[in-house]
GROMACS .gro file of C-alpha atoms in nm:
model
  465
    1MET     CA    1  16.501   2.363  -6.611
    2MET     CA    2  16.125   2.398  -6.635
    3ASP     CA    3  15.982   2.677  -6.421
    4PHE     CA    4  15.658   2.494  -6.344
    5ALA     CA    5  15.500   2.409  -6.011
    6ILE     CA    6  15.535   2.030  -6.027
    7LYS     CA    7  15.391   1.763  -5.798
    8ARG     CA    8  15.617   1.458  -5.806
    9ALA     CA    9  15.466   1.114  -5.799
   10GLY     CA   10  15.786   0.942  -5.685
   11VAL     CA   11  15.710   0.634  -5.896
   12PRO     CA   12  15.998   0.387  -5.958
   13TRP     CA   13  16.076   0.230  -6.293
   14MET     CA   14  15.918  -0.106  -6.374
   15THR     CA   15  16.109  -0.406  -6.501
   16ALA     CA   16  16.015  -0.627  -6.793
   17LEU     CA   17  16.048  -1.005  -6.820
   18LEU     CA   18  16.080  -1.153  -7.168
   19LEU     CA   19  15.901  -1.487  -7.200
   20LEU     CA   20  15.934  -1.600  -7.561
   21THR     CA   21  15.737  -1.323  -7.738
   22THR     CA   22  15.516  -1.232  -7.442
   23PHE     CA   23  15.611  -0.955  -7.203
   24SER     CA   24  15.490  -0.948  -6.843
   25ILE     CA   25  15.521  -0.615  -6.673
   26ASN     CA   26  15.472  -0.613  -6.297
   27SER     CA   27  15.403  -0.282  -6.130
   28CYS     CA   28  15.581  -0.265  -5.793
   29LYS     CA   29  15.337  -0.002  -5.674
   30SER     CA   30  15.001  -0.155  -5.766
   31ASN     CA   31  15.095  -0.525  -5.806
   32LYS     CA   32  14.889  -0.544  -6.123
   33GLU     CA   33  15.020  -0.704  -6.439
   34MET     CA   34  14.994  -0.612  -6.806
   35TYR     CA   35  15.078  -0.866  -7.076
   36TYR     CA   36  15.166  -0.785  -7.434
   37THR     CA   37  15.259  -1.017  -7.719
   38GLU     CA   38  15.494  -0.876  -7.979
   39LEU     CA   39  15.425  -0.964  -8.343
   40GLN     CA   40  15.647  -0.875  -8.636
   41LEU     CA   41  15.429  -0.783  -8.935
   42THR     CA   42  15.680  -0.705  -9.210
   43PHE     CA   43  15.989  -0.900  -9.313
   44ASP     CA   44  16.105  -0.810  -9.664
   45GLN     CA   45  16.431  -0.622  -9.713
   46SER     CA   46  16.293  -0.272  -9.763
   47GLY     CA   47  16.167   0.011  -9.547
   48HIS     CA   48  15.825   0.007  -9.375
   49THR     CA   49  15.796   0.342  -9.197
   50ILE     CA   50  15.474   0.421  -9.012
   51HIS     CA   51  15.372   0.778  -8.932
   52ASN     CA   52  15.361   0.900  -8.573
   53THR     CA   53  14.979   0.886  -8.554
   54GLN     CA   54  14.663   0.748  -8.721
   55VAL     CA   55  14.816   0.442  -8.887
   56PHE     CA   56  14.538   0.188  -8.813
   57SER     CA   57  14.243   0.137  -9.048
   58PRO     CA   58  13.901   0.218  -8.895
   59ASP     CA   59  13.841  -0.156  -8.829
   60ASP     CA   60  14.192  -0.210  -8.687
   61GLN     CA   61  14.266  -0.473  -8.955
   62TRP     CA   62  14.537  -0.287  -9.149
   63ILE     CA   63  14.837  -0.063  -9.080
   64VAL     CA   64  14.948   0.183  -9.346
   65PHE     CA   65  15.312   0.269  -9.417
   66ASP     CA   66  15.552   0.413  -9.673
   67SER     CA   67  15.865   0.245  -9.804
   68ARG     CA   68  16.122   0.473  -9.641
   69ASN     CA   69  16.417   0.305  -9.479
   70ASP     CA   70  16.534   0.647  -9.361
   71GLU     CA   71  16.281   0.888  -9.211
   72ASN     CA   72  16.458   1.185  -9.370
   73LYS     CA   73  16.419   1.064  -9.729
   74ILE     CA   74  16.058   1.122  -9.830
   75GLY     CA   75  16.177   1.285 -10.153
   76SER     CA   76  16.335   0.962 -10.278
   77THR     CA   77  16.058   0.728 -10.155
   78ASN     CA   78  15.821   0.596 -10.420
   79SER     CA   79  15.548   0.382 -10.262
   80VAL     CA   80  15.273   0.354 -10.003
   81GLY     CA   81  15.124   0.027  -9.880
   82MET     CA   82  14.940  -0.139  -9.595
   83VAL     CA   83  14.986  -0.466  -9.409
   84ASN     CA   84  14.713  -0.690  -9.270
   85LEU     CA   85  14.743  -0.766  -8.898
   86ARG     CA   86  14.599  -1.117  -8.930
   87THR     CA   87  14.755  -1.248  -9.252
   88ARG     CA   88  15.059  -1.014  -9.269
   89LYS     CA   89  14.979  -0.971  -9.637
   90ILE     CA   90  15.101  -0.643  -9.787
   91LYS     CA   91  14.884  -0.450 -10.032
   92LEU     CA   92  15.050  -0.184 -10.247
   93LEU     CA   93  14.832   0.129 -10.263
   94TYR     CA   94  15.033   0.377 -10.468
   95GLN     CA   95  15.358   0.430 -10.656
   96THR     CA   96  15.500   0.752 -10.795
   97GLN     CA   97  15.584   0.786 -11.161
   98ASN     CA   98  15.930   0.884 -11.285
   99GLN     CA   99  16.074   0.865 -10.934
  100THR     CA  100  16.435   0.982 -10.886
  101GLU     CA  101  16.646   1.085 -10.590
  102TYR     CA  102  16.504   1.437 -10.640
  103GLY     CA  103  16.136   1.340 -10.615
  104PRO     CA  104  15.844   1.351 -10.642
  105GLY     CA  105  15.850   1.132 -10.327
  106VAL     CA  106  15.574   1.014 -10.092
  107GLY     CA  107  15.552   0.953  -9.718
  108ALA     CA  108  15.397   1.015  -9.374
  109VAL     CA  109  15.079   0.812  -9.436
  110THR     CA  110  14.769   0.828  -9.218
  111PHE     CA  111  14.438   0.639  -9.223
  112SER     CA  112  14.107   0.825  -9.203
  113PRO     CA  113  13.944   0.749  -8.865
  114ASN     CA  114  13.615   0.650  -9.029
  115LYS     CA  115  13.670   0.590  -9.402
  116ASP     CA  116  13.876   0.346  -9.609
  117LYS     CA  117  14.105   0.624  -9.726
  118VAL     CA  118  14.472   0.699  -9.664
  119LEU     CA  119  14.641   1.038  -9.683
  120PHE     CA  120  15.007   1.116  -9.745
  121ILE     CA  121  15.261   1.373  -9.857
  122HIS     CA  122  15.321   1.377 -10.232
  123GLY     CA  123  15.597   1.584 -10.387
  124ILE     CA  124  15.516   1.805 -10.686
  125ARG     CA  125  15.511   1.575 -10.989
  126ASN     CA  126  15.762   1.764 -11.203
  127ALA     CA  127  16.042   1.712 -10.951
  128SER     CA  128  16.392   1.733 -11.096
  129LYS     CA  129  16.747   1.818 -10.998
  130GLU     CA  130  16.668   2.186 -11.060
  131ASN     CA  131  16.331   2.167 -10.878
  132PRO     CA  132  16.354   1.887 -10.621
  133TYR     CA  133  16.116   1.779 -10.348
  134GLY     CA  134  16.118   2.043 -10.075
  135PHE     CA  135  15.924   2.225  -9.806
  136THR     CA  136  15.735   2.442 -10.057
  137ARG     CA  137  15.694   2.166 -10.316
  138ARG     CA  138  15.462   1.905 -10.168
  139THR     CA  139  15.091   1.843 -10.135
  140GLY     CA  140  14.839   1.609  -9.971
  141VAL     CA  141  14.706   1.312 -10.170
  142VAL     CA  142  14.437   1.059 -10.073
  143ILE     CA  143  14.396   0.703 -10.197
  144ASP     CA  144  14.071   0.511 -10.158
  145ILE     CA  145  14.197   0.164 -10.071
  146LYS     CA  146  13.926   0.016 -10.294
  147GLU     CA  147  14.077   0.205 -10.588
  148PRO     CA  148  14.456   0.197 -10.544
  149PHE     CA  149  14.691   0.397 -10.766
  150LYS     CA  150  14.428   0.669 -10.829
  151PRO     CA  151  14.557   0.982 -10.652
  152ILE     CA  152  14.303   1.234 -10.523
  153PHE     CA  153  14.464   1.572 -10.465
  154MET     CA  154  14.328   1.733 -10.149
  155ASP     CA  155  14.483   2.082 -10.129
  156ALA     CA  156  14.470   2.273 -10.458
  157ARG     CA  157  14.791   2.443 -10.573
  158ASP     CA  158  14.803   2.777 -10.756
  159ILE     CA  159  15.136   2.963 -10.778
  160VAL     CA  160  15.049   3.212 -11.054
  161PRO     CA  161  14.859   3.538 -10.973
  162PRO     CA  162  14.576   3.614 -10.946
  163PHE     CA  163  14.567   3.340 -10.681
  164THR     CA  164  14.261   3.129 -10.610
  165PRO     CA  165  14.079   3.145 -10.273
  166GLY     CA  166  14.096   2.802 -10.112
  167ALA     CA  167  14.410   2.704 -10.305
  168LEU     CA  168  14.762   2.721 -10.163
  169ARG     CA  169  15.084   2.852 -10.313
  170GLY     CA  170  15.325   2.621 -10.129
  171GLY     CA  171  15.381   2.288  -9.960
  172THR     CA  172  15.171   2.100  -9.704
  173HIS     CA  173  15.317   1.842  -9.468
  174ALA     CA  174  15.239   1.607  -9.175
  175HIS     CA  175  14.868   1.588  -9.256
  176THR     CA  176  14.640   1.484  -8.968
  177TRP     CA  177  14.268   1.400  -8.979
  178SER     CA  178  14.034   1.568  -8.730
  179GLY     CA  179  13.847   1.335  -8.493
  180ASP     CA  180  13.541   1.326  -8.717
  181GLY     CA  181  13.752   1.261  -9.028
  182GLU     CA  182  13.617   1.569  -9.205
  183TRP     CA  183  13.898   1.825  -9.173
  184ILE     CA  184  14.275   1.793  -9.216
  185SER     CA  185  14.550   1.994  -9.049
  186PHE     CA  186  14.899   2.046  -9.191
  187THR     CA  187  15.219   2.246  -9.161
  188TYR     CA  188  15.295   2.481  -9.447
  189ASN     CA  189  15.573   2.668  -9.627
  190ASP     CA  190  15.491   2.919  -9.901
  191TYR     CA  191  15.655   2.888 -10.244
  192VAL     CA  192  15.574   3.245 -10.350
  193ILE     CA  193  15.725   3.390 -10.033
  194GLU     CA  194  16.026   3.159 -10.063
  195ARG     CA  195  16.101   3.299 -10.408
  196LEU     CA  196  16.044   3.656 -10.287
  197SER     CA  197  16.286   3.604  -9.996
  198LYS     CA  198  16.569   3.542 -10.242
  199THR     CA  199  16.547   3.902 -10.364
  200ASP     CA  200  16.420   4.077 -10.049
  201SER     CA  201  16.619   4.019  -9.729
  202GLY     CA  202  16.332   4.152  -9.518
  203ILE     CA  203  16.105   3.866  -9.628
  204LYS     CA  204  16.138   3.514  -9.490
  205ASP     CA  205  15.961   3.188  -9.568
  206LEU     CA  206  15.811   3.123  -9.223
  207ARG     CA  207  15.658   2.786  -9.140
  208THR     CA  208  15.298   2.800  -9.025
  209ILE     CA  209  14.987   2.583  -8.989
  210GLY     CA  210  14.671   2.543  -9.193
  211VAL     CA  211  14.359   2.334  -9.224
  212MET     CA  212  14.148   2.208  -9.513
  213PHE     CA  213  13.785   2.103  -9.528
  214PRO     CA  214  13.558   1.951  -9.795
  215ARG     CA  215  13.487   2.191 -10.082
  216ASP     CA  216  13.611   2.157 -10.438
  217VAL     CA  217  13.863   2.418 -10.549
  218GLU     CA  218  13.922   2.453 -10.922
  219VAL     CA  219  14.262   2.560 -11.053
  220LYS     CA  220  14.351   2.563 -11.420
  221PRO     CA  221  14.628   2.304 -11.465
  222ASP     CA  222  14.944   2.384 -11.655
  223SER     CA  223  15.178   2.170 -11.863
  224THR     CA  224  15.445   2.161 -11.589
  225MET     CA  225  15.218   1.984 -11.335
  226GLU     CA  226  15.301   2.261 -11.085
  227MET     CA  227  14.934   2.350 -11.038
  228HIS     CA  228  14.626   2.139 -10.979
  229SER     CA  229  14.273   2.145 -10.841
  230GLY     CA  230  14.182   1.994 -10.504
  231LYS     CA  231  13.892   1.833 -10.318
  232MET     CA  232  13.949   2.054 -10.014
  233PHE     CA  233  13.935   2.427  -9.938
  234SER     CA  234  14.260   2.523  -9.765
  235VAL     CA  235  14.348   2.817  -9.541
  236LEU     CA  236  14.624   2.915  -9.303
  237VAL     CA  237  14.514   2.956  -8.941
  238VAL     CA  238  14.822   3.091  -8.760
  239PRO     CA  239  14.958   3.437  -8.846
  240VAL     CA  240  15.340   3.451  -8.851
  241LYS     CA  241  15.564   3.756  -8.861
  242GLU     CA  242  15.924   3.831  -8.936
  243ASN     CA  243  16.093   3.971  -8.625
  244PRO     CA  244  15.823   3.926  -8.354
  245LYS     CA  245  15.816   4.206  -8.097
  246PRO     CA  246  15.987   4.099  -7.772
  247GLY     CA  247  15.750   4.035  -7.484
  248THR     CA  248  15.447   3.978  -7.709
  249ASP     CA  249  15.274   3.665  -7.833
  250GLU     CA  250  15.370   3.728  -8.195
  251ILE     CA  251  15.495   3.413  -8.367
  252ASP     CA  252  15.758   3.366  -8.638
  253LYS     CA  253  15.721   2.989  -8.667
  254ALA     CA  254  15.422   2.762  -8.595
  255PHE     CA  255  15.476   2.388  -8.609
  256ASP     CA  256  15.408   2.037  -8.473
  257GLU     CA  257  15.033   2.077  -8.440
  258GLY     CA  258  14.765   1.833  -8.332
  259TRP     CA  259  14.385   1.837  -8.318
  260ILE     CA  260  14.245   1.883  -7.968
  261GLY     CA  261  14.028   1.584  -7.876
  262ARG     CA  262  13.803   1.374  -8.096
  263GLN     CA  263  13.530   1.634  -8.052
  264GLY     CA  264  13.723   1.937  -7.937
  265TYR     CA  265  13.734   2.038  -7.572
  266LEU     CA  266  13.512   2.174  -7.293
  267ARG     CA  267  13.543   2.541  -7.204
  268PRO     CA  268  13.533   2.646  -6.837
  269ASP     CA  269  13.162   2.730  -6.874
  270GLY     CA  270  13.085   2.373  -6.986
  271SER     CA  271  13.026   2.456  -7.354
  272ARG     CA  272  13.219   2.264  -7.618
  273HIS     CA  273  13.450   2.411  -7.878
  274LYS     CA  274  13.444   2.153  -8.156
  275LYS     CA  275  13.742   2.239  -8.374
  276ALA     CA  276  14.073   2.352  -8.224
  277ILE     CA  277  14.442   2.286  -8.280
  278ALA     CA  278  14.730   2.283  -8.033
  279PHE     CA  279  15.069   2.379  -8.172
  280GLN     CA  280  15.417   2.493  -8.082
  281GLY     CA  281  15.504   2.851  -8.161
  282ASN     CA  282  15.835   3.035  -8.159
  283THR     CA  283  15.811   3.378  -8.000
  284ARG     CA  284  16.042   3.626  -7.822
  285ASP     CA  285  16.070   3.692  -7.449
  286THR     CA  286  16.116   4.041  -7.305
  287ASP     CA  287  16.493   4.018  -7.367
  288GLY     CA  288  16.439   3.923  -7.731
  289LYS     CA  289  16.544   3.562  -7.677
  290LEU     CA  290  16.374   3.301  -7.895
  291ILE     CA  291  16.153   3.066  -7.693
  292THR     CA  292  15.900   2.798  -7.785
  293GLU     CA  293  15.557   2.787  -7.617
  294VAL     CA  294  15.230   2.597  -7.652
  295PHE     CA  295  14.949   2.778  -7.834
  296VAL     CA  296  14.590   2.693  -7.926
  297ALA     CA  297  14.405   2.797  -8.242
  298ASP     CA  298  14.028   2.802  -8.187
  299LEU     CA  299  13.861   2.764  -8.526
  300PRO     CA  300  13.516   2.892  -8.634
  301ASP     CA  301  13.276   2.679  -8.837
  302ASP     CA  302  13.323   2.904  -9.142
  303LEU     CA  303  13.682   2.958  -9.256
  304THR     CA  304  13.605   3.112  -9.595
  305GLN     CA  305  13.562   3.474  -9.490
  306PRO     CA  306  13.862   3.711  -9.505
  307ALA     CA  307  13.959   3.924  -9.208
  308SER     CA  308  14.242   4.174  -9.261
  309GLY     CA  309  14.346   4.059  -9.607
  310PRO     CA  310  14.281   3.803  -9.880
  311ILE     CA  311  14.296   3.446  -9.756
  312GLU     CA  312  14.473   3.347 -10.081
  313GLY     CA  313  14.749   3.605 -10.031
  314THR     CA  314  14.909   3.839 -10.283
  315ILE     CA  315  15.226   3.838 -10.490
  316ASN     CA  316  15.418   4.004 -10.205
  317SER     CA  317  15.235   3.876  -9.895
  318ARG     CA  318  15.151   3.534  -9.757
  319PRO     CA  319  14.791   3.407  -9.730
  320ASN     CA  320  14.594   3.571  -9.449
  321VAL     CA  321  14.415   3.402  -9.161
  322PRO     CA  322  14.033   3.396  -9.202
  323ARG     CA  323  13.790   3.581  -8.982
  324GLY     CA  324  13.700   3.419  -8.651
  325VAL     CA  325  14.025   3.233  -8.578
  326VAL     CA  326  14.145   3.297  -8.220
  327ILE     CA  327  14.506   3.227  -8.121
  328ARG     CA  328  14.578   3.178  -7.750
  329ARG     CA  329  14.912   3.124  -7.578
  330ILE     CA  330  14.871   2.843  -7.323
  331THR     CA  331  15.212   2.817  -7.156
  332HIS     CA  332  15.405   3.111  -7.011
  333THR     CA  333  15.748   2.985  -6.911
  334LYS     CA  334  16.073   3.169  -6.846
  335SER     CA  335  16.287   2.951  -7.071
  336GLY     CA  336  16.034   2.804  -7.312
  337LEU     CA  337  15.990   2.436  -7.393
  338LEU     CA  338  16.332   2.274  -7.367
  339GLY     CA  339  16.375   1.949  -7.550
  340PRO     CA  340  16.346   1.783  -7.891
  341ARG     CA  341  16.095   1.892  -8.153
  342PHE     CA  342  15.800   1.651  -8.158
  343TRP     CA  343  15.432   1.686  -8.234
  344LEU     CA  344  15.190   1.793  -7.967
  345ARG     CA  345  14.922   1.536  -7.893
  346THR     CA  346  14.606   1.563  -7.686
  347THR     CA  347  14.400   1.309  -7.497
  348PRO     CA  348  14.101   1.194  -7.704
  349ASP     CA  349  13.864   1.350  -7.448
  350GLY     CA  350  14.028   1.687  -7.521
  351SER     CA  351  14.117   1.762  -7.159
  352LEU     CA  352  14.496   1.760  -7.186
  353ILE     CA  353  14.762   1.882  -7.429
  354GLY     CA  354  15.086   1.682  -7.401
  355PHE     CA  355  15.431   1.819  -7.481
  356LEU     CA  356  15.796   1.733  -7.416
  357SER     CA  357  16.040   1.938  -7.213
  358VAL     CA  358  16.309   1.882  -6.951
  359ASP     CA  359  16.250   1.832  -6.579
  360ASP     CA  360  16.455   1.971  -6.290
  361ASN     CA  361  16.721   1.705  -6.355
  362GLY     CA  362  16.757   1.792  -6.723
  363ILE     CA  363  16.576   1.473  -6.837
  364ILE     CA  364  16.327   1.493  -7.125
  365GLN     CA  365  15.983   1.413  -6.980
  366LEU     CA  366  15.621   1.448  -7.082
  367PHE     CA  367  15.418   1.739  -6.947
  368GLY     CA  368  15.053   1.833  -6.988
  369ILE     CA  369  14.828   2.137  -6.973
  370SER     CA  370  14.456   2.200  -7.025
  371PRO     CA  371  14.345   2.363  -7.353
  372ASN     CA  372  14.199   2.632  -7.127
  373GLY     CA  373  14.541   2.708  -6.979
  374GLY     CA  374  14.634   2.690  -6.612
  375ASP     CA  375  14.902   2.491  -6.433
  376VAL     CA  376  15.139   2.259  -6.613
  377LYS     CA  377  15.153   1.901  -6.480
  378GLN     CA  378  15.451   1.670  -6.514
  379LEU     CA  379  15.325   1.334  -6.644
  380THR     CA  380  15.637   1.115  -6.648
  381TYR     CA  381  15.923   1.080  -6.398
  382ASN     CA  382  16.159   0.845  -6.578
  383GLU     CA  383  16.530   0.796  -6.521
  384HIS     CA  384  16.594   0.805  -6.897
  385PRO     CA  385  16.479   1.068  -7.148
  386ILE     CA  386  16.184   1.016  -7.379
  387GLN     CA  387  16.332   0.941  -7.722
  388GLY     CA  388  16.058   1.036  -7.966
  389PRO     CA  389  15.695   1.129  -8.025
  390PHE     CA  390  15.416   0.995  -7.804
  391ASN     CA  391  15.046   0.904  -7.825
  392PHE     CA  392  14.761   0.885  -7.577
  393SER     CA  393  14.536   0.581  -7.549
  394PRO     CA  394  14.176   0.598  -7.681
  395ASP     CA  395  14.038   0.596  -7.325
  396SER     CA  396  14.262   0.893  -7.231
  397LYS     CA  397  14.420   0.695  -6.945
  398TRP     CA  398  14.764   0.605  -7.080
  399VAL     CA  399  15.044   0.749  -7.288
  400ALA     CA  400  15.292   0.543  -7.492
  401TYR     CA  401  15.639   0.646  -7.607
  402CYS     CA  402  15.997   0.520  -7.646
  403SER     CA  403  16.260   0.556  -7.375
  404ASP     CA  404  16.581   0.369  -7.288
  405ASN     CA  405  16.554   0.183  -7.624
  406SER     CA  406  16.217   0.033  -7.522
  407VAL     CA  407  15.845   0.105  -7.558
  408LEU     CA  408  15.699   0.240  -7.235
  409MET     CA  409  15.352   0.324  -7.112
  410THR     CA  410  15.264   0.563  -6.831
  411SER     CA  411  14.937   0.586  -6.641
  412LEU     CA  412  14.805   0.944  -6.646
  413GLU     CA  413  14.626   0.878  -6.317
  414THR     CA  414  14.911   0.735  -6.109
  415GLY     CA  415  15.227   0.833  -6.295
  416GLU     CA  416  15.345   0.471  -6.307
  417SER     CA  417  15.573   0.394  -6.602
  418MET     CA  418  15.592   0.040  -6.737
  419ARG     CA  419  15.839  -0.101  -6.986
  420ILE     CA  420  15.644  -0.318  -7.230
  421THR     CA  421  15.924  -0.429  -7.463
  422PRO     CA  422  16.275  -0.547  -7.377
  423ARG     CA  423  16.559  -0.302  -7.407
  424ARG     CA  424  16.722  -0.316  -7.752
  425SER     CA  425  17.061  -0.214  -7.884
  426ASP     CA  426  17.101   0.134  -8.029
  427ALA     CA  427  17.089  -0.014  -8.380
  428GLU     CA  428  16.764  -0.206  -8.321
  429LYS     CA  429  16.585   0.024  -8.078
  430PRO     CA  430  16.221   0.131  -8.137
  431ILE     CA  431  16.200   0.446  -8.349
  432GLY     CA  432  15.927   0.704  -8.396
  433ALA     CA  433  15.608   0.688  -8.193
  434PRO     CA  434  15.406   0.387  -8.074
  435VAL     CA  435  15.053   0.429  -8.212
  436PHE     CA  436  14.740   0.290  -8.043
  437SER     CA  437  14.475   0.098  -8.233
  438HIS     CA  438  14.122   0.240  -8.224
  439ASP     CA  439  14.007  -0.019  -7.969
  440GLY     CA  440  14.313   0.042  -7.751
  441THR     CA  441  14.426  -0.323  -7.742
  442MET     CA  442  14.727  -0.284  -7.973
  443LEU     CA  443  15.030  -0.062  -8.024
  444ALA     CA  444  15.210  -0.038  -8.358
  445TYR     CA  445  15.568   0.080  -8.379
  446ASN     CA  446  15.883   0.064  -8.589
  447ARG     CA  447  16.223  -0.075  -8.510
  448CYS     CA  448  16.518  -0.172  -8.726
  449VAL     CA  449  16.606  -0.538  -8.782
  450VAL     CA  450  16.938  -0.669  -8.911
  451GLN     CA  451  16.892  -0.871  -9.230
  452LYS     CA  452  17.194  -0.983  -9.430
  453GLU     CA  453  17.416  -0.736  -9.246
  454LYS     CA  454  17.187  -0.442  -9.326
  455LEU     CA  455  16.924  -0.263  -9.114
  456PHE     CA  456  16.565  -0.245  -9.238
  457VAL     CA  457  16.274  -0.061  -9.075
  458GLN     CA  458  16.006  -0.316  -8.989
  459ILE     CA  459  15.659  -0.289  -8.834
  460PHE     CA  460  15.580  -0.452  -8.502
  461VAL     CA  461  15.257  -0.475  -8.304
  462LEU     CA  462  15.213  -0.525  -7.933
  463LYS     CA  463  14.884  -0.702  -7.860
  464LYS     CA  464  14.733  -0.678  -7.514
  465LYS     CA  465  14.641  -1.020  -7.372
   0.00000   0.00000   0.00000
């Protein structure tokens, strides 16, 4: 049970009426109606997996996807494409070379918020049975949609000492563009530390979080394709430690991050902090029990200056956090966040960090807290648990997610929850996160469709009428 002071809204569930492909949702509390038309965009017998955020092109004309038919198989996925919302035409953007079940693999594609560029995970190109796709063997690649099949490597990779400042020695994952489209956040696992952990039991490969920003980083390539230059300067921004001290805010795993607001957030004094990340961190309570809490990393404008050690790391230590990064713990619960692992998201205005946990009845609900800390607010009061990641609307008034095998929306002002798709079977239920278009009139999501006795992940869009 969550140990928060919660004000209940007491809002009942809404019912949905299916009229052909148009859904009318009547709110019993406000008597207002919302109409959505469901459109299926993809039909061929292959996977079409969208990421949990940032899948619409800047003009809301395209949705980007990868060809996974199983979300857990990026390593064996070989292509990235996009589908047009008007014509339903699919345009192939990239294919890996020499793809096998061991890699290289591509997936988790996002669109820049203001450029015609897409960004995705790309496994290291020399993937093999002996060196397969893995946490420490992946990188971020961009494709300009005007020049498909020409990969642009974003984070440089250098795994041979002396290491290069601005390059990384491991794998980046779940890349997310900042609101201005200039910086990119990612989760990270270090290849050098992973290898060291195999001979030193006191060393562990601990997941953490980093960011990259525009600045060329040159790395001398080698014949194995293990190393390469990048268009971005990359650093880690969350310090992690083996065996955190109980009762402190030390972290041994940082994960599931999200940028705070399109333009950061307002401090209590009214000033604006422009670049900050919310993330989940594993720490230890006073009894030494592992708990997960919400943290914020406030980032300075300059991330190139070292603080306590080299930002590129050494042969026996992971890269160090640059000078000026401030880590703040935002939630202080007795039991930690209880629920499934999903990315934190914030309202576009930067006023609220959303996260999942369980309510007093043991049901997974959405909660929120200010980036400045303070009281936690329960945002949903559903009878059924939230089943996956969530996203806030561009106007910061709504949140969309999947629950009870349907897509739901909840008003952040009133707490009303509305079912905006019919309930599906377990096999054909919506999966992943519904993602809002930039103008807020559409939601994209995945669900499986039976075709010739097989299930294929297809893309659907809900259009507001």
